[in-house]
Coordinates of C-alpha atoms (C1' of nucleotides) in Angstrom, one line a residue:
Chain A
M1 CA -8.8 13.5 1.3
R2 CA -10.1 10.2 2.3
G3 CA -13.5 9.4 3.7
M4 CA -16.6 7.8 2.3
S5 CA -18.3 11.1 2.1
K6 CA -17.0 11.5 -1.4
K7 CA -18.3 9.3 -4.1
G8 CA -15.3 8.6 -6.3
L9 CA -11.6 8.3 -6.2
T10 CA -9.4 11.0 -7.6
P11 CA -9.0 10.0 -11.3
Q12 CA -5.6 8.5 -12.2
G13 CA -5.1 11.0 -14.9
E14 CA -5.6 13.9 -12.5
D15 CA -3.2 12.7 -9.7
F16 CA -2.0 9.1 -9.9
S17 CA -0.5 9.1 -6.5
A18 CA -3.6 10.6 -4.8
W19 CA -5.6 7.8 -6.6
Y20 CA -3.3 5.2 -5.1
N21 CA -3.3 6.6 -1.6
E22 CA -7.1 6.9 -1.5
L23 CA -7.6 3.5 -3.0
V24 CA -5.6 1.5 -0.5
Y25 CA -7.8 2.8 2.3
E26 CA -11.1 2.8 0.4
A27 CA -10.6 -0.8 -0.7
D28 CA -10.0 -1.8 2.9
L29 CA -6.5 -3.0 2.1
V30 CA -4.6 -1.1 4.8
D31 CA -5.1 1.3 7.7
L32 CA -2.7 3.6 9.4
S33 CA -0.9 2.4 12.4
P34 CA 0.0 4.5 15.4
V35 CA 3.7 4.2 14.4
R36 CA 4.6 6.3 11.5
G37 CA 5.7 4.5 8.4
S38 CA 4.2 1.1 9.3
F39 CA 0.7 0.1 8.2
V40 CA -1.9 -2.3 9.2
I41 CA -2.8 -4.8 6.5
R42 CA -6.5 -5.4 6.8
P43 CA -8.2 -8.7 6.1
Y44 CA -9.0 -8.0 2.4
G45 CA -5.3 -7.0 1.8
Y46 CA -4.0 -9.8 3.8
A47 CA -6.2 -12.3 1.9
L48 CA -4.4 -11.1 -1.2
W49 CA -1.1 -11.7 0.4
E50 CA -2.1 -15.1 1.6
N51 CA -3.0 -16.1 -2.0
I52 CA 0.3 -14.8 -3.2
Q53 CA 2.1 -16.8 -0.5
R54 CA 0.2 -19.9 -1.3
D55 CA 1.1 -19.9 -5.0
L56 CA 4.6 -18.7 -4.7
D57 CA 5.3 -21.1 -2.0
A58 CA 4.2 -24.0 -4.1
M59 CA 6.6 -22.8 -6.8
F60 CA 9.4 -22.8 -4.4
K61 CA 8.6 -26.3 -3.2
A62 CA 8.4 -27.4 -6.8
T63 CA 11.9 -26.1 -7.4
G64 CA 13.3 -28.1 -4.5
H65 CA 13.2 -25.5 -1.6
E66 CA 12.3 -26.1 2.0
N67 CA 11.0 -23.5 4.4
L68 CA 12.6 -22.7 7.7
Y69 CA 12.6 -19.7 10.1
F70 CA 15.4 -17.6 11.5
P71 CA 15.1 -15.1 14.4
L72 CA 14.1 -11.5 14.1
L73 CA 17.1 -10.2 16.0
I74 CA 20.6 -10.2 14.7
P75 CA 23.7 -9.2 16.6
M76 CA 25.0 -5.8 15.3
S77 CA 28.5 -7.1 14.8
F78 CA 27.2 -9.5 12.1
F79 CA 26.6 -6.6 9.8
E80 CA 30.1 -5.4 10.0
R81 CA 31.5 -8.6 8.6
E82 CA 30.7 -7.8 5.0
A83 CA 31.9 -4.4 4.1
D84 CA 29.3 -3.5 1.3
H85 CA 26.5 -5.0 3.3
V86 CA 27.1 -2.9 6.4
E87 CA 27.5 0.2 4.3
G88 CA 24.2 -0.5 2.5
F89 CA 22.1 -1.3 5.5
S90 CA 23.4 0.7 8.4
P91 CA 21.4 3.8 7.7
E92 CA 18.2 1.9 7.8
L93 CA 18.7 -0.4 10.8
A94 CA 16.4 -0.3 13.8
V95 CA 18.3 -1.5 16.8
V96 CA 17.3 -2.9 20.1
T97 CA 19.6 -1.5 22.8
H98 CA 17.6 -2.3 25.9
A99 CA 15.8 -5.5 27.0
G100 CA 14.7 -6.9 30.3
G101 CA 15.1 -3.5 31.8
K102 CA 18.8 -3.3 31.1
E103 CA 21.1 -2.1 28.4
L104 CA 22.3 -5.0 26.3
E105 CA 26.0 -5.7 26.0
E106 CA 25.7 -6.0 22.3
P107 CA 22.9 -4.2 20.5
L108 CA 20.6 -6.3 18.4
A109 CA 19.4 -5.2 15.0
I110 CA 15.9 -6.0 13.8
R111 CA 16.6 -7.8 10.6
P112 CA 16.4 -5.7 7.4
T113 CA 17.2 -9.0 5.6
S114 CA 18.8 -12.2 6.9
E115 CA 22.0 -12.9 4.9
T116 CA 24.2 -12.4 7.9
I117 CA 22.5 -14.5 10.5
I118 CA 21.8 -17.2 7.9
G119 CA 25.4 -17.1 6.8
E120 CA 26.5 -17.7 10.4
L121 CA 24.4 -20.9 10.6
Y122 CA 25.2 -22.1 7.1
S123 CA 28.8 -22.1 8.2
K124 CA 27.9 -24.6 10.8
W125 CA 25.7 -26.7 8.5
V126 CA 28.0 -27.0 5.6
Q127 CA 31.0 -29.2 6.0
S128 CA 31.2 -31.3 2.9
Y129 CA 30.2 -30.9 -0.7
R130 CA 27.6 -33.6 0.1
D131 CA 25.8 -31.0 2.3
L132 CA 25.3 -28.8 -0.7
P133 CA 23.2 -27.3 -2.1
L134 CA 21.3 -25.8 0.8
L135 CA 18.0 -24.6 -0.7
Y136 CA 16.0 -22.8 2.0
N137 CA 13.4 -20.1 2.2
Q138 CA 11.7 -18.2 4.9
W139 CA 8.5 -16.1 5.1
A140 CA 9.1 -13.3 7.4
N141 CA 8.8 -9.7 8.4
V142 CA 11.7 -7.3 8.0
M143 CA 12.3 -3.7 9.0
R144 CA 14.1 -0.9 7.2
W145 CA 13.9 2.5 8.7
E146 CA 12.7 4.4 5.6
L147 CA 12.2 8.2 5.7
R148 CA 9.4 8.4 3.2
T149 CA 6.9 5.6 3.3
R150 CA 3.9 4.6 1.2
P151 CA 1.5 1.7 1.8
F152 CA 2.9 -1.5 0.3
L153 CA 5.5 0.3 -1.8
R154 CA 7.8 1.4 1.0
T155 CA 7.0 0.7 4.6
T156 CA 9.3 0.5 7.6
E157 CA 8.1 -3.0 8.3
F158 CA 7.1 -5.3 5.5
L159 CA 6.3 -8.9 4.8
W160 CA 8.3 -11.0 2.3
Q161 CA 10.0 -14.2 1.6
E162 CA 13.7 -14.5 1.4
G163 CA 15.3 -17.5 -0.2
H164 CA 18.9 -18.3 0.8
T165 CA 20.8 -20.9 -0.9
A166 CA 24.4 -22.2 -0.8
H167 CA 26.1 -24.1 -3.7
A168 CA 29.4 -25.8 -4.4
T169 CA 30.1 -23.9 -7.6
A170 CA 29.6 -20.4 -9.1
E171 CA 27.8 -22.0 -12.0
E172 CA 25.2 -23.7 -9.8
A173 CA 24.6 -20.6 -7.8
L174 CA 24.2 -18.4 -10.9
E175 CA 21.8 -21.0 -12.3
E176 CA 19.8 -20.8 -9.0
T177 CA 19.8 -17.0 -9.2
R178 CA 18.4 -17.1 -12.7
R179 CA 15.9 -19.9 -11.9
M180 CA 14.3 -18.0 -9.1
L181 CA 14.1 -14.8 -11.1
D182 CA 12.2 -16.9 -13.7
V183 CA 9.9 -18.1 -10.9
Y184 CA 9.1 -14.5 -10.1
A185 CA 8.5 -13.6 -13.7
T186 CA 6.3 -16.6 -14.2
F187 CA 4.4 -15.9 -11.1
A188 CA 3.8 -12.3 -12.1
R189 CA 2.6 -13.4 -15.5
D190 CA 0.6 -16.5 -14.7
Y191 CA -0.9 -15.5 -11.4
A192 CA -0.9 -11.7 -11.2
A193 CA -1.4 -11.1 -15.0
I194 CA 1.6 -8.6 -14.8
P195 CA 4.1 -8.6 -17.6
V196 CA 7.6 -8.0 -16.4
V197 CA 11.0 -7.3 -17.9
E198 CA 13.7 -9.5 -16.5
G199 CA 17.1 -7.9 -16.3
E200 CA 20.3 -7.3 -14.4
K201 CA 20.9 -4.3 -12.1
T202 CA 23.9 -2.0 -12.8
E203 CA 26.6 -1.8 -10.2
G204 CA 25.1 1.2 -8.5
E205 CA 21.7 -0.4 -8.1
R206 CA 23.0 -3.8 -7.0
F207 CA 22.1 -5.3 -3.6
A208 CA 24.6 -4.5 -0.9
G209 CA 27.1 -7.3 -0.9
A210 CA 26.0 -9.0 -4.1
K211 CA 28.0 -9.7 -7.2
Q212 CA 25.0 -9.8 -9.4
T213 CA 21.5 -8.6 -8.9
L214 CA 18.7 -9.7 -11.2
T215 CA 15.3 -8.0 -11.1
I216 CA 11.9 -8.1 -12.6
E217 CA 10.6 -4.7 -13.5
A218 CA 6.9 -3.9 -14.0
M219 CA 5.3 -0.9 -15.6
M220 CA 2.7 0.9 -13.5
R221 CA -0.2 2.8 -15.2
D222 CA 1.6 6.1 -14.6
R223 CA 4.4 4.5 -16.7
K224 CA 6.9 4.4 -13.8
A225 CA 8.8 1.3 -13.1
L226 CA 8.4 -0.9 -10.0
Q227 CA 11.1 -3.3 -9.0
S228 CA 8.9 -6.2 -8.1
G229 CA 11.3 -9.0 -7.2
T230 CA 15.0 -9.5 -7.0
S231 CA 17.4 -12.4 -7.1
H232 CA 21.1 -12.0 -6.1
Y233 CA 24.2 -13.9 -6.7
M234 CA 26.6 -13.2 -3.8
G235 CA 29.6 -15.1 -5.1
E236 CA 31.9 -15.9 -2.1
N237 CA 31.3 -12.6 -0.4
F238 CA 29.1 -13.9 2.4
S239 CA 30.8 -17.3 2.6
R240 CA 34.1 -15.6 3.2
A241 CA 32.6 -13.2 5.7
F242 CA 30.8 -16.0 7.6
D243 CA 33.2 -18.9 6.8
I244 CA 30.9 -21.1 4.8
T245 CA 33.5 -23.6 3.7
F246 CA 33.4 -27.2 2.7
N247 CA 35.6 -30.0 1.6
D248 CA 35.1 -30.7 -2.1
V249 CA 35.4 -34.0 -3.9
N250 CA 39.2 -33.8 -3.9
N251 CA 39.2 -33.1 -0.1
E252 CA 40.2 -29.5 -0.7
Q253 CA 38.6 -26.7 1.2
A254 CA 36.4 -24.3 -0.8
Y255 CA 34.0 -21.4 -0.2
A256 CA 30.4 -21.9 -0.9
H257 CA 28.6 -19.7 -3.4
T258 CA 25.5 -18.2 -2.1
T259 CA 22.3 -16.6 -3.4
S260 CA 19.3 -14.8 -2.0
W261 CA 16.0 -13.8 -3.6
G262 CA 13.1 -11.9 -2.3
F263 CA 9.6 -11.0 -3.1
S264 CA 7.5 -8.7 -0.8
T265 CA 4.2 -7.1 0.0
R266 CA 5.4 -4.4 -2.4
F267 CA 4.0 -6.7 -5.1
I268 CA 0.5 -5.8 -3.9
G269 CA 1.4 -2.3 -4.9
A270 CA 2.3 -3.6 -8.3
I271 CA -1.0 -5.3 -8.7
I272 CA -2.9 -2.2 -7.7
M273 CA -1.0 0.1 -10.0
T274 CA -0.7 -2.3 -13.0
H275 CA -4.4 -3.1 -13.2
G276 CA -6.4 -0.6 -11.3
D277 CA -8.6 2.1 -12.9
D278 CA -10.6 5.1 -11.9
A279 CA -13.3 2.9 -10.3
G280 CA -10.8 1.1 -8.1
L281 CA -8.9 -2.2 -8.0
I282 CA -9.0 -4.8 -10.7
L283 CA -7.7 -8.0 -9.2
P284 CA -6.3 -10.9 -11.1
P285 CA -8.7 -13.8 -10.6
K286 CA -6.1 -16.2 -9.4
L287 CA -5.1 -14.0 -6.5
A288 CA -8.5 -12.2 -5.8
P289 CA -9.9 -12.9 -2.4
H290 CA -13.3 -13.2 -4.0
Q291 CA -13.4 -14.2 -7.6
V292 CA -17.2 -13.7 -7.9
V293 CA -19.5 -11.8 -5.7
I294 CA -23.3 -12.4 -5.8
V295 CA -25.5 -9.4 -5.0
P296 CA -29.1 -10.5 -4.3
I297 CA -31.7 -8.0 -5.1
S298 CA -34.9 -7.8 -3.0
R299 CA -38.3 -6.5 -3.9
R300 CA -40.4 -4.1 -1.9
N301 CA -43.0 -5.6 0.3
D302 CA -42.4 -9.0 -0.9
D303 CA -40.8 -11.2 1.7
E304 CA -41.6 -14.3 -0.2
A305 CA -39.7 -13.1 -3.4
T306 CA -36.8 -11.9 -1.2
A307 CA -36.6 -15.3 0.5
R308 CA -36.5 -17.1 -2.9
V309 CA -33.8 -14.8 -4.2
T310 CA -31.7 -15.4 -1.1
A311 CA -32.1 -19.1 -1.3
E312 CA -31.2 -19.1 -5.0
A313 CA -28.1 -16.9 -4.3
Q314 CA -27.0 -19.5 -1.8
R315 CA -27.6 -22.4 -4.1
L316 CA -25.6 -20.6 -6.8
A317 CA -22.8 -19.9 -4.5
T318 CA -22.6 -23.5 -3.5
S319 CA -22.5 -24.7 -7.0
L320 CA -19.7 -22.2 -7.8
A321 CA -17.7 -23.2 -4.7
E322 CA -18.0 -26.8 -5.9
V323 CA -16.2 -26.0 -9.1
G324 CA -13.4 -24.3 -7.1
V325 CA -14.5 -20.7 -7.4
R326 CA -14.0 -18.3 -4.5
V327 CA -17.4 -16.8 -4.2
K328 CA -19.1 -14.5 -1.8
V329 CA -22.8 -13.7 -1.4
D330 CA -23.3 -10.1 -0.3
E331 CA -26.3 -10.4 2.0
R332 CA -25.7 -7.2 3.9
E333 CA -29.0 -5.4 4.7
G334 CA -29.5 -1.7 4.5
M335 CA -27.4 -1.0 1.5
S336 CA -28.8 -0.6 -2.0
P337 CA -27.7 -2.9 -4.8
G338 CA -26.1 0.1 -6.5
W339 CA -24.0 0.8 -3.4
K340 CA -22.8 -2.7 -3.3
F341 CA -22.0 -2.7 -7.0
N342 CA -19.7 0.3 -6.5
E343 CA -18.1 -1.2 -3.5
W344 CA -17.2 -4.5 -5.2
E345 CA -15.9 -2.6 -8.2
R346 CA -13.7 -0.5 -6.0
K347 CA -12.5 -3.8 -4.4
G348 CA -11.7 -5.2 -7.8
V349 CA -13.8 -8.4 -7.8
P350 CA -13.5 -9.8 -11.3
L351 CA -17.0 -11.0 -11.8
R352 CA -20.3 -9.9 -10.2
I353 CA -23.6 -11.7 -10.4
E354 CA -26.8 -9.8 -9.9
L355 CA -29.7 -11.9 -9.0
G356 CA -33.2 -10.5 -8.5
P357 CA -36.8 -11.5 -8.8
K358 CA -36.9 -10.8 -12.5
D359 CA -33.9 -13.2 -13.1
L360 CA -35.6 -15.8 -11.0
E361 CA -38.7 -15.7 -13.3
A362 CA -36.5 -15.8 -16.4
G363 CA -34.1 -18.4 -15.0
T364 CA -31.1 -16.2 -15.6
V365 CA -28.6 -13.9 -13.8
L366 CA -26.8 -10.8 -14.9
L367 CA -23.1 -11.3 -15.0
A368 CA -21.0 -8.1 -14.8
D369 CA -17.4 -8.0 -15.8
R370 CA -15.1 -5.7 -13.9
L371 CA -12.7 -5.2 -16.7
S372 CA -15.0 -4.5 -19.6
G373 CA -17.8 -3.1 -17.5
E374 CA -20.2 -5.2 -19.5
K375 CA -23.2 -7.1 -18.3
D376 CA -24.4 -10.4 -19.8
T377 CA -27.5 -12.5 -19.2
V378 CA -26.6 -16.0 -18.4
A379 CA -28.9 -19.0 -17.6
I380 CA -28.7 -19.8 -13.9
D381 CA -28.0 -23.5 -14.6
Q382 CA -25.0 -22.6 -16.8
V383 CA -23.3 -20.2 -14.3
A384 CA -21.2 -22.8 -12.5
S385 CA -20.0 -24.4 -15.7
R386 CA -19.1 -21.2 -17.4
V387 CA -17.5 -19.1 -14.6
P388 CA -14.2 -21.0 -14.4
G389 CA -13.6 -20.4 -18.1
L390 CA -14.6 -16.8 -17.8
L391 CA -12.2 -16.3 -15.0
E392 CA -9.4 -17.9 -17.1
A393 CA -10.3 -15.5 -20.0
F394 CA -10.4 -12.6 -17.6
H395 CA -6.9 -13.3 -16.6
E396 CA -5.8 -13.4 -20.2
R397 CA -7.5 -10.2 -21.1
L398 CA -6.0 -8.5 -18.0
F399 CA -2.5 -9.6 -18.9
E400 CA -2.9 -8.6 -22.5
R401 CA -4.2 -5.2 -21.6
A402 CA -1.2 -4.7 -19.3
R403 CA 1.2 -6.0 -21.9
V404 CA -0.1 -3.8 -24.7
F405 CA 0.0 -0.8 -22.3
R406 CA 3.6 -1.5 -21.5
D407 CA 4.7 -2.1 -25.0
E408 CA 3.1 1.1 -26.2
H409 CA 5.1 3.0 -23.6
I410 CA 8.6 1.5 -24.3
F411 CA 10.6 3.7 -26.6
E412 CA 14.2 3.7 -27.9
A413 CA 16.5 6.7 -27.9
E414 CA 19.6 7.3 -30.0
T415 CA 20.6 10.6 -28.4
Y416 CA 20.6 12.1 -24.9
E417 CA 18.0 14.7 -26.0
E418 CA 15.8 12.0 -27.2
L419 CA 16.2 10.1 -23.9
K420 CA 15.3 13.2 -21.9
E421 CA 12.2 13.7 -24.0
K422 CA 11.0 10.1 -24.2
V423 CA 11.6 9.2 -20.6
E424 CA 8.8 11.7 -19.8
H425 CA 6.4 9.3 -21.5
G426 CA 7.6 5.9 -20.5
W427 CA 10.5 3.5 -20.5
V428 CA 13.4 4.1 -22.9
Y429 CA 15.9 1.7 -24.3
A430 CA 19.3 3.4 -24.8
T431 CA 22.9 2.5 -24.9
H432 CA 24.9 3.3 -21.8
C433 CA 28.6 3.1 -21.1
G434 CA 28.2 1.7 -17.6
D435 CA 30.0 4.6 -15.8
P436 CA 28.3 5.1 -12.4
E437 CA 29.0 8.8 -12.5
S438 CA 27.3 9.2 -15.8
E439 CA 24.4 7.2 -14.4
A440 CA 24.1 9.6 -11.5
R441 CA 24.3 12.7 -13.7
I442 CA 21.5 11.3 -15.9
Q443 CA 19.4 10.7 -12.8
E444 CA 19.9 14.3 -11.6
E445 CA 19.0 15.7 -14.9
T446 CA 16.1 13.4 -15.9
K447 CA 14.9 11.8 -12.6
A448 CA 15.2 8.5 -14.5
T449 CA 17.5 5.7 -13.5
V450 CA 18.8 2.6 -15.3
R451 CA 16.1 0.1 -14.2
C452 CA 18.0 -2.9 -15.6
I453 CA 20.1 -4.3 -18.4
P454 CA 17.4 -6.5 -19.9
L455 CA 18.1 -10.2 -20.5
E456 CA 16.3 -9.8 -23.8
G457 CA 16.0 -6.6 -25.9
P458 CA 17.7 -4.5 -28.5
S459 CA 21.4 -5.1 -28.9
A460 CA 23.9 -2.3 -28.2
E461 CA 26.2 -3.5 -30.8
G462 CA 27.6 -0.7 -33.0
T463 CA 26.1 2.0 -30.8
V464 CA 27.7 4.3 -28.3
C465 CA 26.5 5.7 -24.9
V466 CA 23.8 8.4 -25.4
H467 CA 25.4 10.4 -22.5
T468 CA 29.1 10.1 -22.8
G469 CA 29.6 8.8 -26.4
K470 CA 31.8 6.0 -25.0
P471 CA 31.4 2.4 -26.0
S472 CA 28.5 0.5 -24.5
G473 CA 29.2 -1.1 -21.1
Y474 CA 26.8 -3.9 -21.8
A475 CA 25.7 -6.2 -24.6
R476 CA 22.3 -4.7 -24.7
K477 CA 20.7 -1.3 -24.5
V478 CA 19.6 -0.6 -20.9
I479 CA 16.2 0.5 -19.8
F480 CA 15.9 4.0 -18.4
A481 CA 12.8 4.9 -16.5
K482 CA 11.4 6.8 -13.5
A483 CA 10.9 4.4 -10.7
Y484 CA 9.2 3.9 -7.4
Chain B
rC1 C1' 17.6 17.4 8.7
rG2 C1' 15.6 21.7 5.3
rG3 C1' 10.8 23.9 3.1
rG4 C1' 5.3 24.0 3.4
rG5 C1' 0.6 22.7 5.9
rC6 C1' -2.6 20.8 9.7
rG7 C1' -4.3 19.2 14.9
rU8 C1' -12.3 20.7 16.7
rA9 C1' -17.3 13.7 17.1
rG10 C1' -15.2 7.4 13.8
rC11 C1' -13.9 10.2 8.8
rG12 C1' -13.9 14.9 6.1
rC13 C1' -14.3 19.9 7.6
rA14 C1' -16.4 25.1 9.2
rG15 C1' -16.0 28.2 13.4
rU16 C1' -10.2 31.2 15.2
rC17 C1' -9.0 37.3 12.0
rU18 C1' -13.3 40.4 15.5
rG19 C1' -13.3 36.0 22.9
rG20 C1' -19.8 35.1 24.8
rU21 C1' -24.7 28.2 24.6
rA22 C1' -19.3 23.8 19.9
rG23 C1' -21.5 23.3 14.6
rC24 C1' -22.1 20.9 9.4
rG25 C1' -21.6 16.6 5.9
rC26 C1' -20.8 11.5 5.9
rA27 C1' -20.6 7.3 9.1
rC28 C1' -23.2 5.0 13.5
rC29 C1' -28.1 3.4 16.5
rU30 C1' -33.8 2.9 16.4
rC31 C1' -38.4 2.7 13.6
rG32 C1' -40.9 2.9 9.0
rU33 C1' -40.9 3.1 3.7
rU34 C1' -37.4 1.2 0.1
rC35 C1' -34.1 -2.2 -3.0
rG36 C1' -32.1 -3.8 -11.1
rG37 C1' -26.0 1.6 -10.5
rG38 C1' -23.7 5.2 -4.3
rA39 C1' -32.4 5.4 -1.4
rC40 C1' -35.7 8.5 1.8
rG41 C1' -38.3 10.3 6.2
rA42 C1' -38.5 10.8 11.5
rG43 C1' -36.0 10.3 15.9
rG44 C1' -31.3 9.4 18.5
rG45 C1' -26.1 8.7 20.5
rG46 C1' -21.3 10.6 20.3
rG47 C1' -16.5 16.3 22.0
rU48 C1' -11.7 17.2 28.4
rC49 C1' -11.6 21.7 20.5
rG50 C1' -3.5 17.8 20.5
rG51 C1' -1.1 19.0 25.6
rA52 C1' 0.7 22.6 29.5
rG53 C1' 0.9 27.4 31.3
rG54 C1' -0.8 32.4 31.0
rU55 C1' -4.3 36.9 29.9
rU56 C1' -9.7 37.6 30.9
rC57 C1' -15.9 37.9 34.4
rG58 C1' -15.5 34.4 30.3
rA59 C1' -10.7 31.1 25.6
rA60 C1' -11.5 26.3 20.2
rU61 C1' -10.7 31.7 19.4
rC62 C1' -5.6 36.1 22.3
rC63 C1' -0.1 35.2 24.3
rU64 C1' 4.0 31.7 25.6
rC65 C1' 5.9 26.9 25.5
rU66 C1' 5.4 22.0 24.0
rC67 C1' 3.8 17.3 21.5
rG68 C1' 2.1 14.9 17.2
rC69 C1' 0.8 14.2 12.2
rC70 C1' 0.6 15.0 6.8
rC71 C1' 2.8 16.8 2.2
rC72 C1' 7.4 18.2 -0.8
rG73 C1' 13.1 17.2 -1.0
rA74 C1' 18.1 13.9 0.2
rC75 C1' 18.1 7.1 1.1
rC76 C1' 15.3 2.5 -0.5
rA77 C1' 12.4 -4.4 -1.5

RNA sequence: CGGGGCGUAGCGCAGUCUGGUAGCGCACCUCGUUCGGGACGAGGGGGUCGGAGGUUCGAAUCCUCUCGCCCCGACCA
């Protein structure tokens, strides 16, 4: 399957999932670990994550949040305090039963998410309405013992951030839930060039212990949906379970309203599957580890020309770095330029500069665009001034391509037959009654689930459920789609 | 846990049926020629054939037991 012996990836159209599996290894994003289900994130993949962290973190700070860090281990009993939460997470907990050579009195769960342990401490930190809101976030690893795993999309251990906030009123907490969903949607659009649909999860798809779960859903190039970030309103569920109470302005005791919101390394999967093509990754410039790669081209038997090319490549790289471009000069020996072109295309670098003796004589470079595949001649002394704008434009084109693709594959269905047919080709808006049993039946029969009740979209007014004929359970038509 | 497949060099595989010097491609190392879309030649290094037991003069190959991994299904950011 894998292996550099073979020249290209399996084409997306032939087997999308094979394409994905090969690409994550061939682009040096991940490697297998000795423990099944967990993966090593290699430097190129981790650099992507670091860029995601940097930009998202800035957005969290800008919305008033502070970072902190909670421990990895959580007493088992904490999970039992919230009925839905324990039911949702028990099956996938990894538990430490022995330590220091002895069996522990109380087993410790490796966090699958931190609501419980954070709730325990929030109860201590919140006494008065003056202590609220608490607006905290942590960057952490979590573990969920999944049966079927895939790099980035579903791994037993994954990296994420989890925001946990506590508020005096439901209104404030609901606002926070929505605000952070918008942060995710904005990040996806402005940094990853991924268009998303914002919506609410139905009861069955809601986070274990939440009153409301909001989601951003992105369409992959196989037209399946990927839940790419979630934001939950917990109501008083966790504050009652963990006794997060405070005295309000009237000196009356009240329960805090809490939220949590998370965004994980799964999003790297979204980037891969939203933008990638048969040649490999196409990375959004703002998150790409290298925005520009310079491939110097030598000439046979001419050390002097080679030296000049190398020197010019370095000079060019410096001038690009000075205008804030992340640039890499590929000076590796023993590989032909063609080999390097293919490699950087596979790795999704937005722009490639080819610089050889001919260019030096003409005072130009060849600038290759990963998205269009086109090459343009650009004067060397204009490269540094033009590249930032080209990267900006690259981002816009990438987003637009994804947006058009998505919009071309969203349909609307009036009948169940229509839903069954259209969901084979993309996402489908349809009216649903909201009955969980009906939802389950539809999933059995079509493999599609309700991804969300979109915050914007066709109204359900005057329509009835495509499956049961009952009145709509929601104000809008829901989105049915096959999902990761 | 059900169904399917596979363990032989770093990776991908052949060899197993029919027992007899452990091979191929890629990768790696050295030297030379190359370098504008996955270069070529010559030389070289690398293996307890997943593990244990058995049959045999002789086992990657046959027998028994075991361990592990991958793929498909039931749960999920």
